[in-house]
CSV table of C-alpha atoms and ligand atoms in Angstrom, one decimal:
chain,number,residue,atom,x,y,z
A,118,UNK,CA,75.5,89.0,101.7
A,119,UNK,CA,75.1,91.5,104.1
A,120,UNK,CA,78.0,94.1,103.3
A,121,UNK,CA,78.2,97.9,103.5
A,122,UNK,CA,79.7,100.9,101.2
A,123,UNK,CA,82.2,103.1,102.9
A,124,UNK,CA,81.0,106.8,102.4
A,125,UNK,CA,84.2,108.7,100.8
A,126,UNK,CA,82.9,112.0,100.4
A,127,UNK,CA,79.7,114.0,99.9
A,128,UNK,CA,78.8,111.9,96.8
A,129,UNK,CA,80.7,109.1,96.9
A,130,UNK,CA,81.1,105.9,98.3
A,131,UNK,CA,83.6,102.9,97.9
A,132,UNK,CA,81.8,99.7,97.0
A,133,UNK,CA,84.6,97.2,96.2
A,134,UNK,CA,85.8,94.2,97.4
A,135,UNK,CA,88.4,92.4,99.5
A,136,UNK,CA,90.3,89.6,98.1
A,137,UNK,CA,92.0,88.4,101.4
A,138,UNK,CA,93.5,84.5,99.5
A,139,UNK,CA,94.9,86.1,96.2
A,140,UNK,CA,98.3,84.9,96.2
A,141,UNK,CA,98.9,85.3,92.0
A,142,UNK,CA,98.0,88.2,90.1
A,143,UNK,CA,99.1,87.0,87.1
A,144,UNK,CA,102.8,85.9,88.0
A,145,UNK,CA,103.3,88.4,90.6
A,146,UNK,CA,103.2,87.5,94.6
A,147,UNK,CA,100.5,88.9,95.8
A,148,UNK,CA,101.1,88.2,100.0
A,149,UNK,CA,99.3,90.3,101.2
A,150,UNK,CA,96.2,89.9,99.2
A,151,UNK,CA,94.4,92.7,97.0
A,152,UNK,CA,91.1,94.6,97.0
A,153,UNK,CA,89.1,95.3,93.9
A,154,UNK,CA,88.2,99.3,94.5
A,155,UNK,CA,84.6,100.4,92.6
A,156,UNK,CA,83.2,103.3,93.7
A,157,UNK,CA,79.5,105.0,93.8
A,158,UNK,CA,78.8,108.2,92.6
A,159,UNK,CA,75.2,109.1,94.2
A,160,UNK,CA,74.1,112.8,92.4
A,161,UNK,CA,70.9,113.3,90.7
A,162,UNK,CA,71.6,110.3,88.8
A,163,UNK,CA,73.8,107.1,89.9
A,164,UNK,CA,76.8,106.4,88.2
A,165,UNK,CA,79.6,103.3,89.4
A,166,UNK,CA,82.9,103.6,88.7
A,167,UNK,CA,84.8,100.4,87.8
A,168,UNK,CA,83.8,96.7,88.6
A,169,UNK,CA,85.0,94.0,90.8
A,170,UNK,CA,86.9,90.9,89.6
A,171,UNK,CA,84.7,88.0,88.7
A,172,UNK,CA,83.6,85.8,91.9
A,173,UNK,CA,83.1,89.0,93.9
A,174,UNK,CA,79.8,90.4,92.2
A,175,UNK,CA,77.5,89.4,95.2
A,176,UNK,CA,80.1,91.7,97.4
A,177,UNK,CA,79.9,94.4,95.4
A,178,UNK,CA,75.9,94.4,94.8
A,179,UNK,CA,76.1,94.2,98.3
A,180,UNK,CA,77.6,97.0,99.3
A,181,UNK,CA,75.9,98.9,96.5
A,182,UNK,CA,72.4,97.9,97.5
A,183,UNK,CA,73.4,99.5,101.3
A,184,UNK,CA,73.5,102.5,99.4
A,185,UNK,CA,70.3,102.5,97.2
A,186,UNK,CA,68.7,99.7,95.3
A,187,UNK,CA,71.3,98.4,92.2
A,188,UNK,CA,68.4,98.7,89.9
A,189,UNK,CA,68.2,102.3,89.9
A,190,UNK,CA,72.2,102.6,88.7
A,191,UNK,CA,71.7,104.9,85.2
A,192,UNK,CA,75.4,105.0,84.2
A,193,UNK,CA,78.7,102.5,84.2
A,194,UNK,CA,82.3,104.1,83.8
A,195,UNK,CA,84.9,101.8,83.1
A,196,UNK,CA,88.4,103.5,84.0
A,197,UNK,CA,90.1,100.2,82.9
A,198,UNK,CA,89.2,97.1,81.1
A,199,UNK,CA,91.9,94.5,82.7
A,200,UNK,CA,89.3,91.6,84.2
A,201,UNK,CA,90.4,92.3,87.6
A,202,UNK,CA,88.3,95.9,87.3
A,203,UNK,CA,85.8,94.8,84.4
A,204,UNK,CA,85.4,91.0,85.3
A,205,UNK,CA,81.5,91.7,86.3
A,206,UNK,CA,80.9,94.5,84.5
A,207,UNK,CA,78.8,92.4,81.9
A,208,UNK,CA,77.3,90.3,84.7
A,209,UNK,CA,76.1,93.8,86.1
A,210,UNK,CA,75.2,95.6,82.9
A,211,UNK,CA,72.6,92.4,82.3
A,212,UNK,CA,71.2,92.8,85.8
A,213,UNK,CA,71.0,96.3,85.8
A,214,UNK,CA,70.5,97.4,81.9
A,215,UNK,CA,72.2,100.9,82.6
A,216,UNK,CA,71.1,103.8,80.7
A,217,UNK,CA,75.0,104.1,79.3
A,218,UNK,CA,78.5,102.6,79.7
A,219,UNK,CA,81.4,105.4,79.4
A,220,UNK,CA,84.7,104.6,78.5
A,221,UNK,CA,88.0,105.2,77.0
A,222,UNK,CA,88.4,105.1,72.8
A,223,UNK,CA,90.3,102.2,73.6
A,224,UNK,CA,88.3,100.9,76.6
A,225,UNK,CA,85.2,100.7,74.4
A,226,UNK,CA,87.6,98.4,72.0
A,227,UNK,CA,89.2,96.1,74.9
A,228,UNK,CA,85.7,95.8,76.7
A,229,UNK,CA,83.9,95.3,73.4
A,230,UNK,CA,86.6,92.3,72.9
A,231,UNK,CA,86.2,90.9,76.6
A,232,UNK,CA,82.3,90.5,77.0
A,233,UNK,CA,78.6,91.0,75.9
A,234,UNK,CA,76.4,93.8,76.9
A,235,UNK,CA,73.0,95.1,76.6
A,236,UNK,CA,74.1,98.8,75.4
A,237,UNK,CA,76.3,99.8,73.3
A,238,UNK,CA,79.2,101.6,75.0
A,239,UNK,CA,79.7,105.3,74.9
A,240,UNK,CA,83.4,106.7,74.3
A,241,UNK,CA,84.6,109.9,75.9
A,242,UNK,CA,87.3,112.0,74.6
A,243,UNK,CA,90.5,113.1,76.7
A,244,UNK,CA,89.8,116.0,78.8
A,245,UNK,CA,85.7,115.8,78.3
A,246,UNK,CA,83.6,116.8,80.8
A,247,UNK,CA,79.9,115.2,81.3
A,248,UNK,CA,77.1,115.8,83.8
A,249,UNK,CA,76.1,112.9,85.3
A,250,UNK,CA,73.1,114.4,87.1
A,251,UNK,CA,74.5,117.7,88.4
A,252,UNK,CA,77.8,116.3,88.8
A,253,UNK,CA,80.5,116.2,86.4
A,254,UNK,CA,83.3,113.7,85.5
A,255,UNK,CA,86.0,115.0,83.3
A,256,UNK,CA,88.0,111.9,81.7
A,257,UNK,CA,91.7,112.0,81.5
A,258,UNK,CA,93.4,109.7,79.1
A,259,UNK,CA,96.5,107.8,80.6
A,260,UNK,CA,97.0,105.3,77.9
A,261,UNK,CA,99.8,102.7,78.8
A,262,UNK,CA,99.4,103.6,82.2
A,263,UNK,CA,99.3,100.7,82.2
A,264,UNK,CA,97.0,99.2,79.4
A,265,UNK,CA,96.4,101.1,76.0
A,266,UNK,CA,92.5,101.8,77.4
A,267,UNK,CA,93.7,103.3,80.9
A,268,UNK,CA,92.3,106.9,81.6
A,269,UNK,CA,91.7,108.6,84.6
A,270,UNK,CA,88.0,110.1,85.9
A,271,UNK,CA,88.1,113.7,87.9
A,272,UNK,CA,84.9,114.2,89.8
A,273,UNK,CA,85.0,118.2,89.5
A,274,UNK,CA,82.3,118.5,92.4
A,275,UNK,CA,84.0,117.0,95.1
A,276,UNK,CA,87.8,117.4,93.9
A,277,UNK,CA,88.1,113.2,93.7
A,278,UNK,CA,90.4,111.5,91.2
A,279,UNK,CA,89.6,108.3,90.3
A,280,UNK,CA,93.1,106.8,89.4
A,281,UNK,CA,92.4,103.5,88.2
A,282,UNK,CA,96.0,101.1,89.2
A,283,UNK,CA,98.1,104.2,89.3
A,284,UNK,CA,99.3,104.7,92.6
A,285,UNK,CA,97.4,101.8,94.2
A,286,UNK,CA,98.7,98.6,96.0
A,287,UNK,CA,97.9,94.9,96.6
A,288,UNK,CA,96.7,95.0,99.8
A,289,UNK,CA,93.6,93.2,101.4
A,290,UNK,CA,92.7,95.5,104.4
A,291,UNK,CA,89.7,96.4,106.5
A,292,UNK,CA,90.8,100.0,106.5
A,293,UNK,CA,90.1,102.4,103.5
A,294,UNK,CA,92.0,105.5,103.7
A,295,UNK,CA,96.1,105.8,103.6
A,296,UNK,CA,96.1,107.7,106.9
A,297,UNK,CA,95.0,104.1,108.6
A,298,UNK,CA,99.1,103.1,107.9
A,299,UNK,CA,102.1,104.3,108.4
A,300,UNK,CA,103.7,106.2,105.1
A,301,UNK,CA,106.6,103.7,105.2
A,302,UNK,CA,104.6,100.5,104.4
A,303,UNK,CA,102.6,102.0,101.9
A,304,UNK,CA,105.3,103.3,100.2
A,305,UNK,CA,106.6,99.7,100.0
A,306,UNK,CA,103.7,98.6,98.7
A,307,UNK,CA,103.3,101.2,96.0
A,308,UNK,CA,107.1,100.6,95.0
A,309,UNK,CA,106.3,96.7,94.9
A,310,UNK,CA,103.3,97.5,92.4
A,311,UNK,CA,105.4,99.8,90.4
A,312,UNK,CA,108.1,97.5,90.2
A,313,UNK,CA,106.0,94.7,88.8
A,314,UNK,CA,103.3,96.3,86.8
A,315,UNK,CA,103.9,99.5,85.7
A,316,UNK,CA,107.9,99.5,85.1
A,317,UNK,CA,107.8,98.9,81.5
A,318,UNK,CA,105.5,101.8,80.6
A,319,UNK,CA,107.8,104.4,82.6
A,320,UNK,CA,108.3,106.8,79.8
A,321,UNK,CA,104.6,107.0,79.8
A,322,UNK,CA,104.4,107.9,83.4
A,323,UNK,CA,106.4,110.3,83.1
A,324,UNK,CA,104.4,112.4,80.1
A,325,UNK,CA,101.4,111.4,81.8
A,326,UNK,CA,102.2,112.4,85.4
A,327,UNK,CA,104.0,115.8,83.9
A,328,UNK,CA,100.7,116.6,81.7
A,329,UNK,CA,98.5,115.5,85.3
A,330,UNK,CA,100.5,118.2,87.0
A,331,UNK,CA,100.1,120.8,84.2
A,332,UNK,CA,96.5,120.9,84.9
A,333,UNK,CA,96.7,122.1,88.6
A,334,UNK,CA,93.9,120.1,89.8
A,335,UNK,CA,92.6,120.4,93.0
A,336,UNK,CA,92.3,117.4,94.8
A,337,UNK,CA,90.7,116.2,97.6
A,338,UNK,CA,91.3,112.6,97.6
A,339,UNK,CA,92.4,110.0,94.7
A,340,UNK,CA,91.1,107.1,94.4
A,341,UNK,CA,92.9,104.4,93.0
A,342,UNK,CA,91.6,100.4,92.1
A,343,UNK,CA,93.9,98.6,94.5
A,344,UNK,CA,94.5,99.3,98.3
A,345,UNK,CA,93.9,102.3,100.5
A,346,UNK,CA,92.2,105.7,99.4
A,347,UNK,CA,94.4,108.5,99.5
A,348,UNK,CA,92.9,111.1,101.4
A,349,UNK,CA,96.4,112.9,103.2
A,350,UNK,CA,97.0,114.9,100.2
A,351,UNK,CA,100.5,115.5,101.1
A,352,UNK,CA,101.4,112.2,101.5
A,353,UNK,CA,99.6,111.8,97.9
A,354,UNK,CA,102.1,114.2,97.0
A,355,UNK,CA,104.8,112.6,98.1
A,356,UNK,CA,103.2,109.6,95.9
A,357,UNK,CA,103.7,111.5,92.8
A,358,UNK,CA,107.2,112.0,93.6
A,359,UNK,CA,108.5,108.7,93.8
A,360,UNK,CA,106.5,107.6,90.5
A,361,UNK,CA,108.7,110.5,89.0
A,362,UNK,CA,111.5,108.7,90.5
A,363,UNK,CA,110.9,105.2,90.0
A,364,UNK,CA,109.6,106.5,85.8
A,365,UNK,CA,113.2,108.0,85.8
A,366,UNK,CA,115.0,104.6,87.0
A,367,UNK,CA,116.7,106.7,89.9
A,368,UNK,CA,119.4,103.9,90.8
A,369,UNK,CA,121.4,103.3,94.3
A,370,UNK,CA,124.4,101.9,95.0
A,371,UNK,CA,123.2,98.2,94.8
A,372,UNK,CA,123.2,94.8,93.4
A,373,UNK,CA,121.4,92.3,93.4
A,374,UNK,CA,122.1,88.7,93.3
A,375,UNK,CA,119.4,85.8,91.7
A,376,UNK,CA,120.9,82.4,91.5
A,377,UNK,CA,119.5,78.8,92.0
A,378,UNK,CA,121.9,75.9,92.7
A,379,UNK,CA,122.3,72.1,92.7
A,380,UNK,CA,124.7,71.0,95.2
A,381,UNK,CA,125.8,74.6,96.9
A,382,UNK,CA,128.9,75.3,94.1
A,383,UNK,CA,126.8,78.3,92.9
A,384,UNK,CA,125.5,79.2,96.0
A,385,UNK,CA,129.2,79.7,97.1
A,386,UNK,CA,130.2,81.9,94.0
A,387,UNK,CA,127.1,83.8,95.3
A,388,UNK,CA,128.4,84.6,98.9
A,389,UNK,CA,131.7,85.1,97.7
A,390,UNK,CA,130.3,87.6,95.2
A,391,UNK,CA,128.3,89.1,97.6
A,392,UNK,CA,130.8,89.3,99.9
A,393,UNK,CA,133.3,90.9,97.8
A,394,UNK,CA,130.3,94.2,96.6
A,395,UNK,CA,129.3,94.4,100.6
A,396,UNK,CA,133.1,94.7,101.3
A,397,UNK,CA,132.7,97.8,98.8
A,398,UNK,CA,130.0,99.6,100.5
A,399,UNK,CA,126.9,98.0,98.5
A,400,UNK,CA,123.8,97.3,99.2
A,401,UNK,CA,123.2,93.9,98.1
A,402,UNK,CA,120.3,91.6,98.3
A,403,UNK,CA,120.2,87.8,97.2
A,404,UNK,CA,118.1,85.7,95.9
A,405,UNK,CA,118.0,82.0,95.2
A,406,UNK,CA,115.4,81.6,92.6
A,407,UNK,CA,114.0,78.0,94.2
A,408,UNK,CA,112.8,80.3,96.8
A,409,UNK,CA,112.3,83.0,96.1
A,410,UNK,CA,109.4,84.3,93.7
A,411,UNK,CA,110.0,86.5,90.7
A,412,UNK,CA,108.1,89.3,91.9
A,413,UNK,CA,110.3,90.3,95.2
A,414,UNK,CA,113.2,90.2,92.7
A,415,UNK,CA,111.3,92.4,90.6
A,416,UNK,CA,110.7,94.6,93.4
A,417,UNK,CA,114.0,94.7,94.5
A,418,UNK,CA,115.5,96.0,90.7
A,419,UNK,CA,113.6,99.1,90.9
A,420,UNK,CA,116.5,101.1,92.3
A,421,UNK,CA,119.2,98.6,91.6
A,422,UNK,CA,122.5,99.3,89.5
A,423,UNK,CA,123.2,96.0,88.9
A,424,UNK,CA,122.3,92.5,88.4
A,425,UNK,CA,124.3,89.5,88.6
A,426,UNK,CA,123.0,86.6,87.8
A,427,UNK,CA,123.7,82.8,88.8
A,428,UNK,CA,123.1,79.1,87.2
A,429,UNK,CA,124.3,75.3,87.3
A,430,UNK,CA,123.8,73.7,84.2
A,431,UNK,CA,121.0,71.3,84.3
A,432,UNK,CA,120.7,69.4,80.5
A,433,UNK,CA,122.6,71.8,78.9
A,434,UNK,CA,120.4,74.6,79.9
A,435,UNK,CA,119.7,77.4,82.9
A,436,UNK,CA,117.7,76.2,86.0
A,437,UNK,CA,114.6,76.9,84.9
A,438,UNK,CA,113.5,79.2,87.9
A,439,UNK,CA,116.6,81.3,86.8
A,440,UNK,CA,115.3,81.2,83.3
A,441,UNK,CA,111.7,82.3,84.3
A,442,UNK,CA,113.6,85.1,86.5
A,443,UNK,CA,115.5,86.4,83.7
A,444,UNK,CA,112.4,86.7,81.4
A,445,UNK,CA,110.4,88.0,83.5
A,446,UNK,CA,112.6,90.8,84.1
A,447,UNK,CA,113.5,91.4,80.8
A,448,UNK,CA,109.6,91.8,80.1
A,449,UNK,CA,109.7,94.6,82.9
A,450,UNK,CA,112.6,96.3,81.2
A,451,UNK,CA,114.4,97.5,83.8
A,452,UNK,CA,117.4,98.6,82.3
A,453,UNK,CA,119.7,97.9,84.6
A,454,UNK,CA,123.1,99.1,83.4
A,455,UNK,CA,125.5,96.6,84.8
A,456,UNK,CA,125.5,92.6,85.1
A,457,UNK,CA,127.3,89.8,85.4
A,458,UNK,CA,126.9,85.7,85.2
A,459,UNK,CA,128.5,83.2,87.0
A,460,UNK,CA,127.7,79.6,88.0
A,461,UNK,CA,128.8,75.8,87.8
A,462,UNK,CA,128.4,72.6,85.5
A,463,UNK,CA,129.8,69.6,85.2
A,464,UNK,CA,130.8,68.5,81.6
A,465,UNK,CA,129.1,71.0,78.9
A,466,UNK,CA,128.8,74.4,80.9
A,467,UNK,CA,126.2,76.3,79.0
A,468,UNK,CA,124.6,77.8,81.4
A,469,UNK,CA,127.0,80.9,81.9
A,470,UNK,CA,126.7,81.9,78.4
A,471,UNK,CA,123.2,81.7,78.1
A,472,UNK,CA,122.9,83.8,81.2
A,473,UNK,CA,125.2,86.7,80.0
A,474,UNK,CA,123.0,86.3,76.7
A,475,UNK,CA,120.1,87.2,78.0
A,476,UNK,CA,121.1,89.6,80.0
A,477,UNK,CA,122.2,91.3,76.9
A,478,UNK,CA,119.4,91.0,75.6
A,479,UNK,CA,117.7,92.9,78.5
A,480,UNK,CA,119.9,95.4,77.8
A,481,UNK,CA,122.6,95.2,80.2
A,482,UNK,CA,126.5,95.7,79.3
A,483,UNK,CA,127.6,92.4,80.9
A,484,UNK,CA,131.0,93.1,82.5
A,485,UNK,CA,132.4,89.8,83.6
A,486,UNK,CA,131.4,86.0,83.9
A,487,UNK,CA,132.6,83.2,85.8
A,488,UNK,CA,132.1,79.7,85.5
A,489,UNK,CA,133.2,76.5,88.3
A,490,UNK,CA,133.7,72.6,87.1
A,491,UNK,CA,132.2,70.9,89.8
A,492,UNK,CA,133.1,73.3,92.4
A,493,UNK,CA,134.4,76.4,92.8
A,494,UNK,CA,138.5,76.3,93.4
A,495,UNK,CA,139.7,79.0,95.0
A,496,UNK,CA,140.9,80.2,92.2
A,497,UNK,CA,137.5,80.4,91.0
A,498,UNK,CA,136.6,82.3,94.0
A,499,UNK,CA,139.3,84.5,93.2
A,500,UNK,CA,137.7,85.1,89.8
A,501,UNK,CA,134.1,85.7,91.7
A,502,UNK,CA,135.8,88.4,93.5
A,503,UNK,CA,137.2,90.1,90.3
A,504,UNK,CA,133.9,89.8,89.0
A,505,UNK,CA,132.7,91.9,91.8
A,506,UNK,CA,135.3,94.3,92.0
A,507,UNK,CA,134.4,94.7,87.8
A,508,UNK,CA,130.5,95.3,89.0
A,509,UNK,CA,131.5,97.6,91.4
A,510,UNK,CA,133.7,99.6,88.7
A,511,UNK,CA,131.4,99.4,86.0
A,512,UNK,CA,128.9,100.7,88.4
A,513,UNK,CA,131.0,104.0,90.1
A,514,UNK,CA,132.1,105.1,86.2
A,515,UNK,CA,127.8,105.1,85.3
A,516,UNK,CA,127.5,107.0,88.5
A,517,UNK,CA,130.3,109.6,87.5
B,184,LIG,FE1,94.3,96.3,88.5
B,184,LIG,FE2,95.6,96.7,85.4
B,184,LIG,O1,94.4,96.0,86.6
């Protein structure tokens, strides 16, 4: 391959790669694709900074032999041991027999766990600073954010933060730097990621984020392991902001909708339903579940006040896509404070209950459920509207 690095800054360069045809990150959506960020720090002495996922080593020995020849790499630092960052990191450590491997307590564990190497990894402490050949890295520990081995690098030399997945993005792009889009779809992007990977660990983010401010770093640019480098440091700020926000479950107005139907009875409870909360000044979005995927639900809950939740009965159970909806959720614990279940059957009707179930089980104070024989009467659709108009209520006394 014929590839080159991107220079970052004086002693850094981005030596990832692109994965333009990832459509599944491990259940989430990923439409737009993803890059794998790794980074070079070129000082006295040659240190990389994360791997690629497996199947892209050639690209990034690629773009790391444009900037000197792989063989004279003396350290690794993992920032994170999930596959998509460590995937090649024991393919490279055999080809390149590095001098040492830094990482995290935990990282040492998880990588230890994962693969084979040729050296015995070194663990750094949080908040330890060491030379690596007239620069210095000082290692931040963000554990849970998001696995227990997560910590962040500071290059104190050029005022660089590697961030590992904290405020990156799935996105496959040409461009490297955040100032190549406009703020609004990053910001999208960011919120997507949150929403479906770093959600559950939100108390976390917050400590994490409020310690990361404490320390008054000066920053030039952070780099993260997914999507664009953030070099407008403002807009970086602004970053930091809405992870405050989105760690703090700061909640709008809206509802939304997931059902999946059979022959259209559920699907009308839905429109009514969503007809009734627009009426009331909502935001609502739908979704019907053999459509849509789990992850733009996801995405959508991470400033929603409500959930209401639609299924026939198919063999006296959920639809399955609604099921696989619902756990998925539940596993991102968004705490969403008010819900609701509706739907149809024909003879045995468990569907409804088993909704409002799990729903409890997420969490939620369940407020009303509906259920249709057949079809939905229009005393049924009556009934969908009260459920709405219980949402709404449930949702203005949270508010207030
Ligand atoms: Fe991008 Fe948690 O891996």
């Amino acid at each position: 391959m014929d590839l080159k690095a991107v220079k970052v800054s004086e002693h850094v360069y981005w030596v990832g790669a692109v994965d333009w045809n990832v459509r599944n990150f491990h259940g989430y959506t990923t439409s737009q694709g993803t890059t794998y960020n790794a980074y070079l720090i070129v000082a006295d002495k040659i240190t990389l900074v994360d791997t690629v996922k497996h199947g892209f080593e050639e690209e990034l020995l690629a773009r790391v032999s444009s900037v000197v020849d792989p063989s004279k790499i003396d350290y690794f630092v993992s920032n994170h041991a999930e596959p998509d960052h460590s995937g090649s990191i024991s393919f490279m450590a055999e080809k390149i027999k590095p001098k040492k491997i830094f990482a995290s307590k935990m990282g040492k564990k998880t990588l230890e766990a994962y693969f084979d190497f040729p050296v015995e990894i070194t663990s750094v402490n949080n908040l330890e600073i060491i030379d690596f050949g007239g620069v210095h890295l000082k290692f931040i520990e963000t554990r849970m954010l998001h696995w227990p081995d997560s910590m962040f690098s500071y290059l104190e030399e050029d005022k660089i933060l590697f961030s590992q997945d904290a405020f990156g993005m799935h996105l496959a792009c040409a461009e490297r730097f955040d100032d190549q889009f406009t703020w609004p779809f990053l910001a999208k992007l960011a919120s997507d990621y949150y929403a479906n990977i770093i959600t559950p660990y939100s108390q976390n983010v917050q400590k994490i984020i409020s310690a990361f401010k404490e320390m008054k770093l000066e920053l030039n640019m952070v780099l993260p392991d997914h999507g664009p480098i953030w070099r407008d440091m403002e807009r970086f700020g602004k970053m930091i902001d809405l992870y405050m926000n989105w760690a703090d479950r700061k909640m709008k107005k809206k509802a939304v909708i997931v059902f999946a139907t059979m022959w259209h009875s559920t699907e009308i409870m839905s429109k009514t339903i969503e007809d009734e909360l627009s009426q009331r000044g909502f935001e609502v979005i739908t979704f019907n579940t053999e459509i849509a995927g789990r992850s733009d639900i996801a995405s959508e809950m991470i400033d929603a006040s409500a959930l209401i939740v639609g299924s026939p009965t198919l063999n006296n159970n959920l639809f399955p896509s609604i099921s696989d909806a619902l756990i998925y959720l539940k596993g991102l614990k968004f705490k969403t404070p008010v819900a609701a279940a509706f739907g149809s059957y024909g003879w045995s009707g468990e569907s409804v209950p088993q909704i409002a179930e799990m729903l409890k089980s997420s969490g939620c104070d369940v407020v009303e459920t509906v259920g249709a024989k057949y079809k939905p009467t229009v005393e049924i659709l009556h009934d969908c509207r009260v459920l709405a108009e219980k949402v709404a209520d449930a949702v203005d006394n949270y508010f207030n």
